[in-house]
Amino acid sequence: GGWYVVENWTDGVDFSDNGTLHFQGDTHLILRDEAEMSVNSLRSIGTLTIYGQSGSSGAINIDNESTGILAYNDLIINGGIISVSTNNGYPIDCRGNVVINGGRVTATAPGWAIYGVNGVVINGGKVTATAPDGWAIDGLNNAINGGTVITNGPVGTVTIAEQMIDCALGTNKRVITESIDGDVVTAMQTLFGNESVNASFSRTFKKDVASTICLPFPMTSIPSGKVYEFVGVEYDDTEGWVATMSDATPSGNSVDETVANKPYLFMPSTNGAVPFTGTINPASITAGTTSSTDTYWTFLGTYSQLTYGSGQFTDPVFGFAANGGSNGVVAGEFVRADDGAFIPAFRAFLKYSGDDDIFKARGTRGGGAGIPETITVRLIGKNGEIDGIGEIRLSTGEVTFESNAWHDL
């Protein structure tokens, strides 16, 4: 046991057991960036914990006829690139728990790929498990709480956290992910080909507190609420700046289904988790935008978490707060992003790309002072009736959307 920093390590150089590296107690392996460990197998009597450095580019490569990594207690992977392939046995075999918190883990075998007697828990990183003739991931209590998981082969009974897209083609091919980037899209296209796949997404909402959603599949029905599409932000001489959202809930009449990749405002009619389901076409997954009739305002969706002040945002943006915070902001409020604020994946935000001079040139009510103190939000039903009215308040650089300002009219 103990702590070890792994430099470059070649199979068979310092081992007496045919390239198998044995650890007798709890062991911590730190994979130095760019380092590579190539061994026949790893075996640990205690808990084996693997770390990567900041670049997470250190690698362990195992290509074996039988078991690749065998841990008699727990196996915890926090980083690095772990690639294990076997022809007859388990690439990852753990007699306790397999816990993956980060890094890139690839396990390939005809039979079982990743097996933990007590269970397999994935909290982050990218995990690819291939076992077409057995089980890609299996154990007693399995959970996927984050990261991206790609499987070619069945997955045992598993609990999937909310706010993750679960895509499945039959019982063997599956992608479960907390965000979608170019690598995930490529993986989906490779795994699913041109086939359309069933997808699901679940998220907890608070009744009558508006929130945003952007999903990569169309829906023919909306459970427990309504969706509104962004029409625009325009200046009205009486009401000042007004943002309009129009009811786009599928009804079988004017709207048959929602549009994949399009951002919406969702108004839940109940408390608790709401499941959304549809069919994904892997060839057309791109978080979309809806432009305002005023060309300076855009409603954008995102499939990955965005952080304001990190270079991802250069213009003022406004998004719904997921949790309570300082300055009186509570869950469900619409706030102007400040440095460090973030917008989670599968949400949407309002972006203004003009400047104060644009506001000063528009009308007299609030226009001469630049960006206005308030922007009224109006929900319009299918028949033109007002479903709800809210207000986006600008005060000392922050915008709030009062959740209790929504009315059932």
CSV table of C-alpha atoms in Angstrom, one decimal:
chain,number,residue,atom,x,y,z
A,1,GLY,CA,0.0,0.0,0.0
A,2,GLY,CA,0.9,3.7,0.2
A,3,TRP,CA,1.1,6.6,-2.2
A,4,TYR,CA,2.9,6.4,-5.5
A,5,VAL,CA,3.5,8.9,-8.4
A,6,VAL,CA,3.4,7.0,-11.7
A,7,GLU,CA,5.9,8.0,-14.3
A,8,ASN,CA,6.3,5.9,-17.5
A,9,TRP,CA,6.0,2.2,-16.6
A,10,THR,CA,6.4,-0.6,-19.2
A,11,ASP,CA,4.9,-4.1,-19.0
A,12,GLY,CA,7.3,-6.7,-17.7
A,13,VAL,CA,10.2,-4.4,-16.7
A,14,ASP,CA,10.0,-4.6,-12.9
A,15,PHE,CA,7.5,-7.3,-12.2
A,16,SER,CA,8.1,-11.0,-11.3
A,17,ASP,CA,4.5,-12.1,-11.9
A,18,ASN,CA,4.2,-11.8,-15.7
A,19,GLY,CA,3.6,-8.1,-15.7
A,20,THR,CA,1.1,-8.1,-12.9
A,21,LEU,CA,1.5,-5.3,-10.3
A,22,HIS,CA,0.4,-6.3,-6.8
A,23,PHE,CA,-0.6,-4.0,-3.9
A,24,GLN,CA,-1.1,-5.4,-0.4
A,25,GLY,CA,-2.8,-2.5,1.3
A,26,ASP,CA,-4.8,0.6,0.6
A,27,THR,CA,-3.0,2.2,-2.4
A,28,HIS,CA,-3.1,5.6,-4.0
A,29,LEU,CA,-1.7,6.0,-7.6
A,30,ILE,CA,-1.2,9.5,-8.9
A,31,LEU,CA,-0.8,9.5,-12.7
A,32,ARG,CA,1.6,12.2,-13.7
A,33,ASP,CA,0.4,14.2,-16.8
A,34,GLU,CA,1.6,12.5,-20.0
A,35,ALA,CA,2.9,9.5,-18.1
A,36,GLU,CA,1.9,6.0,-19.2
A,37,MET,CA,1.7,2.8,-17.3
A,38,SER,CA,1.4,-0.3,-19.4
A,39,VAL,CA,1.0,-3.5,-17.4
A,40,ASN,CA,-0.6,-6.9,-17.8
A,41,SER,CA,-2.9,-6.4,-14.8
A,42,LEU,CA,-3.3,-4.6,-11.4
A,43,ARG,CA,-4.3,-6.4,-8.3
A,44,SER,CA,-5.0,-4.8,-4.9
A,45,ILE,CA,-5.9,-6.4,-1.6
A,46,GLY,CA,-7.0,-3.1,-0.1
A,47,THR,CA,-8.8,-0.1,-1.7
A,48,LEU,CA,-7.2,1.1,-4.9
A,49,THR,CA,-7.6,4.9,-5.6
A,50,ILE,CA,-6.4,6.4,-8.9
A,51,TYR,CA,-5.8,10.1,-9.4
A,52,GLY,CA,-4.9,12.2,-12.4
A,53,GLN,CA,-3.0,15.5,-12.3
A,54,SER,CA,-4.5,18.8,-13.6
A,55,GLY,CA,-4.3,17.8,-17.2
A,56,SER,CA,-5.7,14.3,-16.5
A,57,SER,CA,-3.5,13.0,-19.3
A,58,GLY,CA,-1.7,10.3,-17.4
A,59,ALA,CA,-2.7,6.8,-18.6
A,60,ILE,CA,-3.0,3.2,-17.5
A,61,ASN,CA,-3.2,0.7,-20.4
A,62,ILE,CA,-4.0,-2.9,-19.8
A,63,ASP,CA,-4.5,-5.5,-22.5
A,64,ASN,CA,-4.9,-9.0,-21.1
A,65,GLU,CA,-6.5,-12.4,-21.7
A,66,SER,CA,-8.2,-12.4,-18.3
A,67,THR,CA,-8.8,-9.9,-15.5
A,68,GLY,CA,-7.4,-6.4,-16.0
A,69,ILE,CA,-7.9,-4.6,-12.7
A,70,LEU,CA,-8.9,-6.7,-9.7
A,71,ALA,CA,-9.6,-5.0,-6.4
A,72,TYR,CA,-10.5,-7.0,-3.3
A,73,ASN,CA,-11.9,-3.9,-1.6
A,74,ASP,CA,-13.1,-0.7,-3.4
A,75,LEU,CA,-11.8,0.8,-6.6
A,76,ILE,CA,-12.0,4.6,-6.8
A,77,ILE,CA,-11.1,6.4,-10.0
A,78,ASN,CA,-10.7,10.2,-9.7
A,79,GLY,CA,-8.9,11.1,-12.9
A,80,GLY,CA,-6.5,9.9,-15.6
A,81,ILE,CA,-7.1,7.8,-18.7
A,82,ILE,CA,-7.8,4.2,-17.8
A,83,SER,CA,-8.1,1.7,-20.7
A,84,VAL,CA,-8.6,-2.0,-20.0
A,85,SER,CA,-9.3,-4.7,-22.6
A,86,THR,CA,-9.6,-8.4,-22.0
A,87,ASN,CA,-10.4,-11.4,-24.2
A,88,ASN,CA,-11.7,-13.7,-21.4
A,89,GLY,CA,-12.5,-12.1,-18.1
A,90,TYR,CA,-13.4,-8.9,-16.4
A,91,PRO,CA,-11.6,-5.7,-17.5
A,92,ILE,CA,-12.6,-4.2,-14.1
A,93,ASP,CA,-13.5,-6.6,-11.3
A,94,CYS,CA,-14.1,-5.2,-7.8
A,95,ARG,CA,-15.2,-7.2,-4.8
A,96,GLY,CA,-16.4,-4.0,-3.1
A,97,ASN,CA,-17.6,-0.8,-4.9
A,98,VAL,CA,-16.5,0.7,-8.1
A,99,VAL,CA,-16.7,4.5,-7.8
A,100,ILE,CA,-15.7,6.7,-10.8
A,101,ASN,CA,-15.6,10.4,-10.0
A,102,GLY,CA,-13.6,11.7,-13.0
A,103,GLY,CA,-11.2,10.8,-15.8
A,104,ARG,CA,-11.8,8.7,-18.9
A,105,VAL,CA,-12.4,5.0,-18.3
A,106,THR,CA,-12.7,2.5,-21.1
A,107,ALA,CA,-13.5,-1.1,-20.4
A,108,THR,CA,-13.8,-3.7,-23.3
A,109,ALA,CA,-14.5,-7.4,-23.2
A,110,PRO,CA,-16.9,-9.9,-24.7
A,111,GLY,CA,-18.6,-10.7,-21.3
A,112,TRP,CA,-18.5,-8.3,-18.3
A,113,ALA,CA,-16.8,-4.9,-18.7
A,114,ILE,CA,-17.2,-3.1,-15.3
A,115,TYR,CA,-18.4,-5.2,-12.3
A,116,GLY,CA,-18.6,-4.3,-8.7
A,117,VAL,CA,-20.0,-6.8,-6.2
A,118,ASN,CA,-21.6,-4.1,-4.1
A,119,GLY,CA,-22.2,-1.8,-7.0
A,120,VAL,CA,-20.9,0.6,-9.6
A,121,VAL,CA,-21.4,4.4,-8.9
A,122,ILE,CA,-20.4,6.9,-11.6
A,123,ASN,CA,-20.4,10.6,-10.4
A,124,GLY,CA,-18.4,12.1,-13.2
A,125,GLY,CA,-15.9,11.7,-16.0
A,126,LYS,CA,-16.5,9.8,-19.2
A,127,VAL,CA,-17.0,6.0,-19.0
A,128,THR,CA,-17.2,3.7,-22.0
A,129,ALA,CA,-18.1,0.1,-21.3
A,130,THR,CA,-18.4,-2.5,-24.1
A,131,ALA,CA,-19.5,-6.1,-23.4
A,132,PRO,CA,-22.0,-7.2,-26.2
A,133,ASP,CA,-22.2,-10.8,-24.9
A,134,GLY,CA,-22.6,-10.1,-21.2
A,135,TRP,CA,-23.0,-7.0,-19.0
A,136,ALA,CA,-21.4,-3.6,-19.7
A,137,ILE,CA,-22.0,-2.4,-16.1
A,138,ASP,CA,-23.3,-4.5,-13.3
A,139,GLY,CA,-23.4,-4.8,-9.5
A,140,LEU,CA,-25.8,-4.9,-6.6
A,141,ASN,CA,-26.5,-1.2,-6.3
A,142,ASN,CA,-25.6,0.8,-9.3
A,143,ALA,CA,-26.1,4.6,-9.8
A,144,ILE,CA,-25.2,7.2,-12.4
A,145,ASN,CA,-25.1,10.6,-10.9
A,146,GLY,CA,-23.0,12.6,-13.4
A,147,GLY,CA,-20.6,12.5,-16.2
A,148,THR,CA,-21.1,10.7,-19.5
A,149,VAL,CA,-21.7,6.9,-19.7
A,150,ILE,CA,-21.6,5.1,-23.0
A,151,THR,CA,-22.5,1.4,-23.1
A,152,ASN,CA,-22.6,-1.3,-25.7
A,153,GLY,CA,-24.1,-4.2,-23.8
A,154,PRO,CA,-26.8,-4.4,-21.1
A,155,VAL,CA,-26.6,-2.4,-17.9
A,156,GLY,CA,-27.8,-3.9,-14.6
A,157,THR,CA,-30.5,-2.2,-12.6
A,158,VAL,CA,-29.3,1.4,-12.2
A,159,THR,CA,-30.6,4.6,-10.6
A,160,ILE,CA,-30.1,7.6,-12.8
A,161,ALA,CA,-29.9,11.1,-11.3
A,162,GLU,CA,-32.2,13.9,-12.5
A,163,GLN,CA,-31.1,16.3,-15.1
A,164,MET,CA,-29.3,13.6,-17.2
A,165,ILE,CA,-30.4,12.7,-20.7
A,166,ASP,CA,-30.9,8.9,-21.0
A,167,CYS,CA,-30.8,7.6,-24.6
A,168,ALA,CA,-31.3,4.0,-25.5
A,169,LEU,CA,-31.5,1.9,-28.6
A,170,GLY,CA,-32.9,-1.5,-27.6
A,171,THR,CA,-31.4,-3.0,-24.4
A,172,ASN,CA,-27.7,-2.9,-25.4
A,173,LYS,CA,-26.8,0.5,-26.7
A,174,ARG,CA,-27.1,3.4,-24.3
A,175,VAL,CA,-25.8,6.9,-23.6
A,176,ILE,CA,-26.5,8.6,-20.3
A,177,THR,CA,-25.0,12.1,-19.9
A,178,GLU,CA,-25.3,15.3,-17.8
A,179,SER,CA,-24.2,17.4,-20.8
A,180,ILE,CA,-23.7,17.2,-24.5
A,181,ASP,CA,-20.6,18.4,-26.3
A,182,GLY,CA,-19.0,17.5,-29.6
A,183,ASP,CA,-17.4,14.3,-28.2
A,184,VAL,CA,-20.7,13.1,-26.9
A,185,VAL,CA,-22.5,13.8,-30.2
A,186,THR,CA,-19.7,11.9,-32.1
A,187,ALA,CA,-20.1,9.0,-29.6
A,188,MET,CA,-23.8,8.9,-30.2
A,189,GLN,CA,-23.4,8.9,-33.9
A,190,THR,CA,-20.9,6.1,-33.7
A,191,LEU,CA,-23.0,4.0,-31.3
A,192,PHE,CA,-26.4,4.6,-32.8
A,193,GLY,CA,-25.6,5.3,-36.4
A,194,ASN,CA,-28.6,6.8,-38.3
A,195,GLU,CA,-31.1,5.2,-35.9
A,196,SER,CA,-33.5,7.4,-33.9
A,197,VAL,CA,-33.3,6.5,-30.2
A,198,ASN,CA,-35.7,6.9,-27.3
A,199,ALA,CA,-34.7,9.5,-24.8
A,200,SER,CA,-35.8,10.7,-21.4
A,201,PHE,CA,-35.0,13.6,-19.1
A,202,SER,CA,-36.3,14.3,-15.6
A,203,ARG,CA,-36.1,17.4,-13.5
A,204,THR,CA,-37.7,18.7,-10.3
A,205,PHE,CA,-39.8,21.8,-10.5
A,206,LYS,CA,-41.8,24.0,-8.1
A,207,LYS,CA,-45.4,24.6,-9.0
A,208,ASP,CA,-46.1,27.9,-10.8
A,209,VAL,CA,-42.4,28.9,-10.7
A,210,ALA,CA,-41.2,29.4,-14.3
A,211,SER,CA,-38.0,27.8,-15.5
A,212,THR,CA,-36.2,27.2,-18.7
A,213,ILE,CA,-35.6,24.0,-20.7
A,214,CYS,CA,-33.8,23.1,-23.9
A,215,LEU,CA,-33.9,19.4,-24.9
A,216,PRO,CA,-32.5,17.6,-28.0
A,217,PHE,CA,-35.8,15.9,-28.8
A,218,PRO,CA,-39.3,16.9,-29.8
A,219,MET,CA,-42.3,16.1,-27.5
A,220,THR,CA,-45.8,15.5,-28.5
A,221,SER,CA,-47.1,16.1,-25.0
A,222,ILE,CA,-45.9,18.1,-22.0
A,223,PRO,CA,-46.6,16.5,-18.6
A,224,SER,CA,-47.6,18.7,-15.7
A,225,GLY,CA,-47.3,22.1,-17.3
A,226,LYS,CA,-47.0,24.3,-20.3
A,227,VAL,CA,-44.1,25.5,-22.5
A,228,TYR,CA,-43.8,29.0,-23.9
A,229,GLU,CA,-41.6,30.0,-26.8
A,230,PHE,CA,-39.8,33.3,-27.0
A,231,VAL,CA,-41.3,35.9,-29.3
A,232,GLY,CA,-39.2,38.9,-28.6
A,233,VAL,CA,-38.3,42.0,-26.5
A,234,GLU,CA,-39.8,45.2,-27.8
A,235,TYR,CA,-40.3,48.7,-26.5
A,236,ASP,CA,-43.8,49.9,-25.7
A,237,ASP,CA,-44.5,53.6,-25.1
A,238,THR,CA,-46.8,52.7,-22.2
A,239,GLU,CA,-45.3,49.6,-20.6
A,240,GLY,CA,-41.6,50.2,-21.5
A,241,TRP,CA,-39.6,47.1,-22.4
A,242,VAL,CA,-41.7,44.0,-22.7
A,243,ALA,CA,-40.6,40.4,-23.2
A,244,THR,CA,-43.3,38.2,-24.8
A,245,MET,CA,-43.5,34.4,-24.5
A,246,SER,CA,-46.2,32.5,-26.4
A,247,ASP,CA,-47.8,29.2,-25.5
A,248,ALA,CA,-46.3,26.4,-27.6
A,249,THR,CA,-47.6,23.4,-25.7
A,250,PRO,CA,-48.5,20.5,-28.0
A,251,SER,CA,-52.3,20.2,-28.2
A,252,GLY,CA,-53.0,18.3,-31.4
A,253,ASN,CA,-54.5,21.4,-32.9
A,254,SER,CA,-52.2,24.4,-33.5
A,255,VAL,CA,-49.1,22.8,-32.2
A,256,ASP,CA,-48.4,19.1,-32.9
A,257,GLU,CA,-45.0,18.9,-31.0
A,258,THR,CA,-42.2,20.9,-29.6
A,259,VAL,CA,-39.1,21.5,-31.6
A,260,ALA,CA,-35.9,19.6,-30.8
A,261,ASN,CA,-33.0,21.9,-29.6
A,262,LYS,CA,-35.3,24.9,-29.1
A,263,PRO,CA,-35.3,26.8,-25.8
A,264,TYR,CA,-38.5,27.2,-24.0
A,265,LEU,CA,-39.9,28.7,-20.8
A,266,PHE,CA,-41.6,25.9,-18.8
A,267,MET,CA,-44.4,26.7,-16.3
A,268,PRO,CA,-45.0,23.6,-14.1
A,269,SER,CA,-48.5,22.9,-12.8
A,270,THR,CA,-47.3,20.6,-10.0
A,271,ASN,CA,-44.4,20.2,-7.5
A,272,GLY,CA,-41.9,17.4,-8.0
A,273,ALA,CA,-40.1,15.6,-10.7
A,274,VAL,CA,-41.4,16.0,-14.3
A,275,PRO,CA,-40.3,13.4,-16.9
A,276,PHE,CA,-39.9,14.5,-20.5
A,277,THR,CA,-39.6,11.9,-23.2
A,278,GLY,CA,-39.1,11.8,-27.0
A,279,THR,CA,-36.9,10.5,-29.8
A,280,ILE,CA,-33.4,11.8,-30.6
A,281,ASN,CA,-31.8,12.0,-34.0
A,282,PRO,CA,-28.1,11.9,-33.2
A,283,ALA,CA,-27.3,13.6,-36.5
A,284,SER,CA,-29.0,16.8,-35.5
A,285,ILE,CA,-28.1,17.7,-31.9
A,286,THR,CA,-27.3,21.3,-31.4
A,287,ALA,CA,-28.6,23.6,-28.7
A,288,GLY,CA,-30.7,26.2,-30.5
A,289,THR,CA,-31.6,29.8,-30.2
A,290,THR,CA,-34.7,32.0,-30.7
A,291,SER,CA,-34.0,35.5,-31.9
A,292,SER,CA,-36.1,38.4,-30.8
A,293,THR,CA,-38.0,40.7,-33.1
A,294,ASP,CA,-35.6,43.2,-31.6
A,295,THR,CA,-32.3,42.0,-33.1
A,296,TYR,CA,-30.4,42.8,-29.9
A,297,TRP,CA,-32.2,40.1,-27.8
A,298,THR,CA,-31.7,36.4,-28.2
A,299,PHE,CA,-33.1,33.4,-26.2
A,300,LEU,CA,-30.4,30.7,-26.3
A,301,GLY,CA,-30.3,27.1,-25.1
A,302,THR,CA,-27.2,25.3,-23.8
A,303,TYR,CA,-26.3,21.6,-23.5
A,304,SER,CA,-23.3,22.2,-21.2
A,305,GLN,CA,-22.9,24.3,-18.1
A,306,LEU,CA,-21.8,27.9,-18.9
A,307,THR,CA,-20.1,30.2,-16.4
A,308,TYR,CA,-20.4,34.0,-16.7
A,309,GLY,CA,-17.1,35.8,-16.5
A,310,SER,CA,-15.1,32.9,-17.9
A,311,GLY,CA,-15.0,34.1,-21.5
A,312,GLN,CA,-18.2,32.2,-22.4
A,313,PHE,CA,-20.3,35.3,-22.0
A,314,THR,CA,-19.3,38.7,-23.2
A,315,ASP,CA,-22.7,40.4,-23.3
A,316,PRO,CA,-25.3,40.8,-20.5
A,317,VAL,CA,-27.2,37.5,-20.0
A,318,PHE,CA,-30.2,36.7,-17.8
A,319,GLY,CA,-31.1,33.2,-16.5
A,320,PHE,CA,-33.2,31.6,-13.8
A,321,ALA,CA,-31.5,30.9,-10.5
A,322,ALA,CA,-31.5,27.2,-9.7
A,323,ASN,CA,-31.0,27.8,-6.0
A,324,GLY,CA,-31.3,30.5,-3.4
A,325,GLY,CA,-28.4,32.8,-2.8
A,326,SER,CA,-27.4,36.3,-1.7
A,327,ASN,CA,-29.1,39.6,-2.4
A,328,GLY,CA,-32.5,38.1,-1.8
A,329,VAL,CA,-32.4,35.8,-4.8
A,330,VAL,CA,-34.5,32.7,-4.3
A,331,ALA,CA,-35.1,29.5,-6.4
A,332,GLY,CA,-37.1,30.4,-9.5
A,333,GLU,CA,-35.9,34.0,-9.9
A,334,PHE,CA,-34.6,35.3,-13.1
A,335,VAL,CA,-31.3,37.1,-12.5
A,336,ARG,CA,-28.7,39.0,-14.4
A,337,ALA,CA,-25.5,36.9,-14.4
A,338,ASP,CA,-22.6,38.2,-12.4
A,339,ASP,CA,-19.0,36.8,-12.4
A,340,GLY,CA,-19.1,33.2,-11.3
A,341,ALA,CA,-22.8,32.6,-12.0
A,342,PHE,CA,-23.5,29.6,-14.1
A,343,ILE,CA,-26.3,28.3,-16.3
A,344,PRO,CA,-26.7,24.5,-16.1
A,345,ALA,CA,-27.0,22.2,-19.1
A,346,PHE,CA,-30.4,21.8,-20.7
A,347,ARG,CA,-31.5,25.3,-19.7
A,348,ALA,CA,-31.8,28.5,-21.6
A,349,PHE,CA,-30.9,32.2,-21.0
A,350,LEU,CA,-31.7,35.6,-22.4
A,351,LYS,CA,-28.8,37.5,-24.0
A,352,TYR,CA,-28.6,41.2,-24.8
A,353,SER,CA,-26.0,42.2,-27.4
A,354,GLY,CA,-26.6,45.9,-27.6
A,355,ASP,CA,-25.5,48.7,-25.3
A,356,ASP,CA,-26.9,51.6,-23.4
A,357,ASP,CA,-27.0,53.8,-26.5
A,358,ILE,CA,-29.5,51.4,-28.1
A,359,PHE,CA,-31.8,51.9,-25.1
A,360,LYS,CA,-31.3,55.6,-25.1
A,361,ALA,CA,-32.5,55.8,-28.7
A,362,ARG,CA,-35.8,54.0,-27.9
A,363,GLY,CA,-38.7,56.1,-26.8
A,364,THR,CA,-38.8,58.3,-23.7
A,365,ARG,CA,-40.1,56.0,-20.9
A,366,GLY,CA,-36.9,54.6,-19.4
A,367,GLY,CA,-35.1,54.9,-22.7
A,368,GLY,CA,-33.1,58.0,-21.9
A,369,ALA,CA,-31.6,56.3,-18.8
A,370,GLY,CA,-30.1,53.4,-20.8
A,371,ILE,CA,-30.9,49.9,-19.8
A,372,PRO,CA,-34.3,50.1,-18.0
A,373,GLU,CA,-35.1,49.3,-14.4
A,374,THR,CA,-37.7,46.8,-15.3
A,375,ILE,CA,-38.7,44.5,-18.2
A,376,THR,CA,-42.2,43.2,-18.2
A,377,VAL,CA,-42.6,39.5,-19.0
A,378,ARG,CA,-45.9,38.5,-20.6
A,379,LEU,CA,-47.1,34.9,-21.2
A,380,ILE,CA,-49.6,34.7,-24.1
A,381,GLY,CA,-52.0,31.8,-24.5
A,382,LYS,CA,-52.9,30.1,-27.8
A,383,ASN,CA,-56.1,32.2,-28.1
A,384,GLY,CA,-54.2,35.4,-27.4
A,385,GLU,CA,-55.2,35.6,-23.7
A,386,ILE,CA,-52.7,36.6,-21.0
A,387,ASP,CA,-51.7,33.5,-19.1
A,388,GLY,CA,-49.4,35.4,-16.7
A,389,ILE,CA,-47.4,38.6,-16.1
A,390,GLY,CA,-44.1,38.9,-14.4
A,391,GLU,CA,-41.3,41.4,-14.2
A,392,ILE,CA,-37.6,41.4,-14.8
A,393,ARG,CA,-36.1,44.0,-12.4
A,394,LEU,CA,-32.8,45.6,-13.0
A,395,SER,CA,-31.3,47.0,-9.9
A,396,THR,CA,-27.6,47.9,-9.4
A,397,GLY,CA,-26.6,45.5,-12.2
A,398,GLU,CA,-28.8,42.6,-11.2
A,399,VAL,CA,-32.1,41.5,-12.6
A,400,THR,CA,-34.7,39.6,-10.6
A,401,PHE,CA,-37.8,37.8,-11.8
A,402,GLU,CA,-40.3,37.7,-9.0
A,403,SER,CA,-41.8,34.2,-8.8
A,404,ASN,CA,-44.8,35.5,-6.9
A,405,ALA,CA,-45.6,38.0,-9.7
A,406,TRP,CA,-47.0,35.2,-11.9
A,407,HIS,CA,-50.8,35.3,-11.9
A,408,ASP,CA,-53.4,32.7,-13.1
A,409,LEU,CA,-55.5,35.1,-15.2
